[in-house]
Short mmCIF file of C-alpha atoms in Angstrom, two decimals:
data_model
loop_
_atom_site.label_atom_id
_atom_site.label_comp_id
_atom_site.label_asym_id
_atom_site.label_seq_id
_atom_site.Cartn_x
_atom_site.Cartn_y
_atom_site.Cartn_z
CA MET A 1 -172.23 84.37 -91.10
CA GLN A 2 -170.47 81.07 -90.62
CA PRO A 3 -166.86 80.29 -90.23
CA LEU A 4 -167.03 78.59 -93.77
CA HIS A 5 -168.00 81.94 -95.21
CA ALA A 6 -165.06 83.73 -93.46
CA ARG A 7 -162.59 81.09 -94.79
CA TYR A 8 -163.83 81.38 -98.39
CA PRO A 9 -165.37 84.89 -98.66
CA PHE A 10 -165.50 84.78 -102.40
CA LEU A 11 -168.26 82.14 -102.40
CA ALA A 12 -171.69 83.22 -103.49
CA ALA A 13 -172.96 81.85 -100.03
CA ALA A 14 -170.82 84.12 -98.20
CA ARG A 15 -171.92 87.33 -100.28
CA GLU A 16 -175.56 86.15 -99.59
CA ALA A 17 -174.78 86.06 -95.92
CA VAL A 18 -173.45 89.41 -95.86
CA GLU A 19 -176.54 90.78 -97.84
CA ALA A 20 -178.97 88.97 -95.51
CA ALA A 21 -177.26 90.51 -92.59
CA ALA A 22 -178.16 93.97 -94.16
CA VAL A 23 -174.55 95.20 -93.63
CA ASP A 24 -173.93 98.82 -94.45
CA LEU A 25 -170.40 98.89 -95.71
CA GLY A 26 -170.07 102.70 -95.25
CA ALA A 27 -171.07 102.13 -91.41
CA VAL A 28 -168.58 99.51 -91.09
CA VAL A 29 -165.57 101.53 -92.27
CA ALA A 30 -166.85 104.31 -90.12
CA THR A 31 -167.30 102.45 -86.99
CA ASP A 32 -165.64 99.03 -86.92
CA GLU A 33 -161.90 99.53 -86.55
CA ALA A 34 -161.19 95.78 -86.20
CA VAL A 35 -162.77 95.24 -89.76
CA THR A 36 -160.82 97.99 -91.35
CA GLN A 37 -157.52 96.82 -89.92
CA ARG A 38 -157.91 93.22 -90.84
CA ALA A 39 -158.83 94.46 -94.42
CA VAL A 40 -155.72 96.52 -94.66
CA GLU A 41 -153.74 93.39 -93.33
CA ARG A 42 -155.31 91.34 -96.22
CA VAL A 43 -154.00 93.89 -98.86
CA GLU A 44 -150.63 94.61 -97.26
CA HIS A 45 -149.74 90.99 -96.76
CA ALA A 46 -150.65 90.33 -100.35
CA ILE A 47 -148.38 93.06 -101.58
CA THR A 48 -145.45 91.92 -99.16
CA ASP A 49 -145.47 88.08 -99.01
CA GLY A 50 -148.28 86.79 -101.02
CA SER A 51 -150.56 85.86 -98.38
CA VAL A 52 -153.63 87.47 -96.68
CA GLY A 53 -152.18 87.21 -93.24
CA GLU A 54 -153.66 85.52 -90.10
CA PRO A 55 -157.40 85.14 -89.99
CA HIS A 56 -159.21 87.18 -87.21
CA ARG A 57 -160.71 85.02 -84.37
CA ARG A 58 -164.19 86.66 -84.91
CA THR A 59 -166.05 85.36 -87.99
CA ARG A 60 -167.74 88.55 -88.55
CA VAL A 61 -164.62 90.55 -88.78
CA GLU A 62 -162.81 88.07 -91.01
CA LEU A 63 -165.67 87.91 -93.51
CA LEU A 64 -166.28 91.57 -93.61
CA SER A 65 -162.74 92.41 -93.98
CA TYR A 66 -162.91 90.92 -97.60
CA PRO A 67 -165.35 93.33 -99.03
CA VAL A 68 -163.49 96.13 -97.36
CA ALA A 69 -160.25 94.80 -98.79
CA ARG A 70 -161.65 94.89 -102.34
CA VAL A 71 -162.67 98.48 -101.61
CA LEU A 72 -158.93 99.52 -100.71
CA VAL A 73 -157.64 97.67 -103.66
CA SER A 74 -160.02 99.70 -105.96
CA MET A 75 -158.82 102.82 -104.30
CA VAL A 76 -155.27 102.10 -104.65
CA ASP A 77 -156.17 101.20 -108.34
CA THR A 78 -152.64 99.93 -109.56
CA HIS A 79 -152.41 96.70 -111.58
CA VAL A 80 -149.59 95.28 -109.43
CA CYS A 81 -151.77 95.74 -106.18
CA THR A 82 -154.84 93.95 -108.01
CA ARG A 83 -152.90 91.24 -109.34
CA LYS A 84 -151.05 90.56 -106.13
CA TYR A 85 -154.18 90.74 -104.07
CA ALA A 86 -156.12 88.27 -106.25
CA GLN A 87 -153.19 85.88 -106.16
CA ALA A 88 -152.98 85.91 -102.45
CA GLU A 89 -156.59 85.44 -101.99
CA ALA A 90 -156.57 82.47 -104.38
CA GLU A 91 -153.48 80.92 -102.92
CA THR A 92 -154.68 81.07 -99.42
CA ALA A 93 -157.93 79.33 -100.57
CA HIS A 94 -156.06 76.68 -102.30
CA GLU A 95 -154.09 75.87 -99.06
CA ARG A 96 -157.28 75.74 -97.18
CA PHE A 97 -159.21 73.66 -99.41
CA SER A 98 -156.50 71.33 -100.21
CA ALA A 99 -155.95 70.69 -96.50
CA GLU A 100 -159.84 70.11 -95.95
CA PHE A 101 -160.11 67.87 -98.99
CA GLY A 102 -157.41 65.76 -97.25
CA ALA A 103 -158.68 66.02 -93.86
CA THR A 104 -158.27 63.26 -91.45
CA ALA A 105 -161.16 61.16 -90.03
CA GLU A 106 -160.73 63.01 -86.72
CA PHE A 107 -161.12 66.32 -88.31
CA LYS A 108 -164.21 65.11 -90.37
CA SER A 109 -165.73 64.00 -87.16
CA THR A 110 -165.90 67.49 -85.80
CA SER A 111 -168.73 70.24 -86.22
CA THR A 112 -166.45 72.41 -88.29
CA GLU A 113 -168.13 72.81 -91.83
CA ARG A 114 -165.67 72.03 -94.75
CA VAL A 115 -165.76 72.96 -98.20
CA THR A 116 -165.99 69.96 -100.57
CA LEU A 117 -164.62 69.39 -104.04
CA ASP A 118 -168.24 69.09 -105.49
CA GLN A 119 -169.21 72.45 -103.91
CA LEU A 120 -166.25 74.25 -105.52
CA LEU A 121 -167.02 72.69 -109.02
CA VAL A 122 -170.69 73.77 -108.70
CA GLU A 123 -169.48 77.24 -107.31
CA PHE A 124 -167.55 77.84 -110.60
CA ASP A 125 -169.59 76.18 -113.01
CA LEU A 126 -167.24 73.28 -113.49
CA ALA A 127 -169.48 70.32 -112.35
CA GLY A 128 -170.48 69.63 -115.98
CA ALA A 129 -167.09 70.23 -117.29
CA VAL A 130 -165.10 68.00 -114.81
CA ARG A 131 -165.65 64.28 -114.40
CA GLU A 132 -163.58 61.76 -112.21
CA VAL A 133 -162.08 58.69 -113.84
CA PRO A 134 -159.72 56.00 -112.57
CA GLY A 135 -156.64 57.73 -111.55
CA GLY A 136 -157.64 61.25 -111.97
CA TYR A 137 -159.96 63.52 -113.80
CA ARG A 138 -160.90 64.70 -117.27
CA VAL A 139 -161.98 68.34 -117.93
CA GLU A 140 -163.44 69.88 -120.95
CA VAL A 141 -160.69 71.27 -123.13
CA GLY A 142 -162.35 74.77 -123.33
CA GLN A 143 -162.30 75.06 -119.54
CA TYR A 144 -158.69 73.59 -119.36
CA LEU A 145 -157.49 76.20 -121.60
CA ASP A 146 -159.10 79.02 -119.91
CA LEU A 147 -157.90 77.99 -116.32
CA ALA A 148 -154.46 76.67 -117.41
CA ALA A 149 -153.56 79.83 -119.52
CA ASP A 150 -151.57 81.45 -116.95
CA GLN A 151 -149.69 78.34 -115.42
CA ARG A 152 -145.96 78.12 -115.75
CA GLY A 153 -144.25 75.06 -117.07
CA GLU A 154 -144.29 72.87 -120.18
CA ARG A 155 -146.73 70.32 -118.68
CA TRP A 156 -149.56 72.70 -118.76
CA ARG A 157 -149.37 73.25 -122.58
CA LEU A 158 -151.96 71.57 -124.31
CA VAL A 159 -149.68 69.97 -126.91
CA ASN A 160 -148.12 68.06 -123.95
CA ARG A 161 -151.44 66.67 -122.49
CA ALA A 162 -153.32 63.64 -123.15
CA LEU A 163 -156.40 64.96 -125.19
CA ALA A 164 -159.39 62.73 -126.13
CA ASP A 165 -162.93 63.33 -127.14
CA GLY A 166 -162.50 66.96 -126.17
CA GLU A 167 -161.37 66.21 -122.75
CA VAL A 168 -157.85 66.78 -121.02
CA ARG A 169 -156.56 64.25 -118.43
CA ILE A 170 -155.46 65.78 -115.28
CA ASP A 171 -154.67 64.53 -111.69
CA SER A 172 -156.27 65.77 -108.49
CA SER A 173 -153.50 68.13 -107.60
CA GLU A 174 -153.69 69.71 -110.88
CA LEU A 175 -157.46 69.94 -110.59
CA HIS A 176 -156.61 71.88 -107.38
CA VAL A 177 -154.55 74.41 -109.31
CA LEU A 178 -157.26 74.90 -111.88
CA LEU A 179 -159.83 75.65 -109.01
CA LYS A 180 -157.21 78.06 -107.49
CA GLN A 181 -157.21 79.70 -110.91
CA ALA A 182 -160.93 80.02 -111.01
CA ILE A 183 -160.94 81.57 -107.55
CA ARG A 184 -158.43 84.18 -108.86
CA HIS A 185 -160.56 85.05 -111.66
CA ARG A 186 -163.55 85.52 -109.24
CA VAL A 187 -161.56 87.67 -106.99
CA THR A 188 -160.21 89.76 -109.85
CA ASP A 189 -163.65 90.25 -111.42
CA GLY A 190 -165.05 93.78 -111.11
CA LEU A 191 -161.63 95.00 -109.73
CA PRO A 192 -161.10 98.05 -109.33
CA PHE A 193 -164.61 99.51 -109.14
CA GLN A 194 -165.79 102.98 -108.21
CA VAL A 195 -165.65 103.55 -104.41
CA PRO A 196 -168.42 105.96 -103.11
CA ASP A 197 -167.14 109.24 -101.67
CA ALA A 198 -168.58 108.35 -98.18
CA ILE A 199 -166.61 105.27 -97.99
CA ALA A 200 -163.54 106.76 -99.67
CA ASP A 201 -163.23 109.45 -97.23
CA GLU A 202 -163.15 107.12 -94.35
CA LEU A 203 -160.26 104.99 -95.72
CA GLY A 204 -157.88 107.72 -96.93
CA GLU A 205 -155.31 107.08 -94.45
CA GLU A 206 -155.42 103.34 -95.12
CA VAL A 207 -155.05 103.99 -98.81
CA GLU A 208 -152.07 106.26 -98.19
CA HIS A 209 -150.33 103.44 -95.98
CA LEU A 210 -150.82 100.77 -98.74
CA ASN A 211 -149.54 103.13 -101.44
CA GLU A 212 -146.48 103.70 -99.25
CA THR A 213 -145.92 99.98 -98.93
CA LEU A 214 -146.10 99.61 -102.68
CA SER A 215 -143.55 102.41 -103.19
CA GLU A 216 -141.21 100.55 -100.81
CA LEU A 217 -141.25 97.38 -102.98
CA ASP A 218 -138.33 96.54 -105.32
CA LEU A 219 -140.40 95.75 -108.46
CA THR A 220 -137.22 95.86 -110.67
CA ARG A 221 -134.88 92.95 -111.66
CA GLU A 222 -131.14 93.29 -112.37
CA ILE A 223 -131.34 95.21 -115.52
CA ASP A 224 -128.60 97.64 -116.34
CA THR A 225 -130.43 100.19 -118.54
CA VAL A 226 -133.94 100.39 -119.88
CA VAL A 227 -134.61 103.01 -122.63
CA PRO A 228 -138.46 102.84 -123.42
CA GLU A 229 -137.88 105.24 -126.39
CA LEU A 230 -135.94 102.27 -128.15
CA PHE A 231 -138.71 99.72 -127.62
CA PRO A 232 -139.95 98.56 -131.04
CA PRO A 233 -143.79 99.24 -131.66
CA CYS A 234 -144.87 95.63 -130.67
CA MET A 235 -143.03 95.83 -127.31
CA GLN A 236 -144.61 99.42 -126.49
CA ALA A 237 -148.01 98.06 -127.37
CA LEU A 238 -147.45 95.21 -124.77
CA LEU A 239 -146.22 97.71 -122.28
CA ASP A 240 -149.45 99.83 -122.92
CA GLN A 241 -151.51 97.05 -122.32
CA ILE A 242 -149.82 96.01 -119.08
CA GLN A 243 -149.92 99.57 -117.61
CA GLN A 244 -153.62 99.70 -118.47
CA GLY A 245 -154.41 96.54 -116.48
CA GLU A 246 -155.24 94.19 -119.44
CA HIS A 247 -154.66 90.50 -119.30
CA LEU A 248 -151.72 89.19 -121.53
CA GLU A 249 -151.07 85.53 -122.55
CA HIS A 250 -147.86 83.96 -121.15
CA HIS A 251 -145.72 84.52 -124.20
CA SER A 252 -146.61 88.08 -124.34
CA ARG A 253 -145.80 88.53 -120.57
CA PHE A 254 -142.44 86.83 -121.11
CA ALA A 255 -141.53 89.34 -123.98
#
């Protein structure tokens, strides 16, 4: 288990490191309080402030807290928790790799392993879809539409982009945003999942705590009165989809 794996626990290499170490997740949640506590922190911070909290000083604890956090999110099993958690993991990764891409020569001279742009492009099957050109990058339009679908702002709309030969022109900061979205997709994939009873029994108190944290959030906005019975069928259908955790396009979420 390497520090790089702990910083980017969603990488395939991080998962392989955990598998190679023959980690028994049931034994971990039953015996390693540090891992469980860090996992709770990841989810709680995601719910309350959109981060995953401060990393643990021990690489093993930090790395193993990621799969345990996914277990907790699956047990809480609410759309808002899953969404906030995936966004927080992606945002944290975005901050880290952006800093590492722009690292100084002094940082580069240390023994600390950094993630590279090429590594992330390969990781998310984007190496063949993204190419560097003078002043920026070009990304295949299909990949662009997939990763830019949830971005806010007129500049992300395809009609407002330079499109040529099936490719969209983007700058480096926009490429970083698209990578962040790919990470969010990776984190969200498979959530929630069925948790074995042996593991769930060990995490009952932690899940109760997270549910209490969710219940204390003010998820409303300044709306005088909402009467669901008066919603037209189209709005009721969208509401049903959201409550089932389904993905909606931007215009549908706005409605």
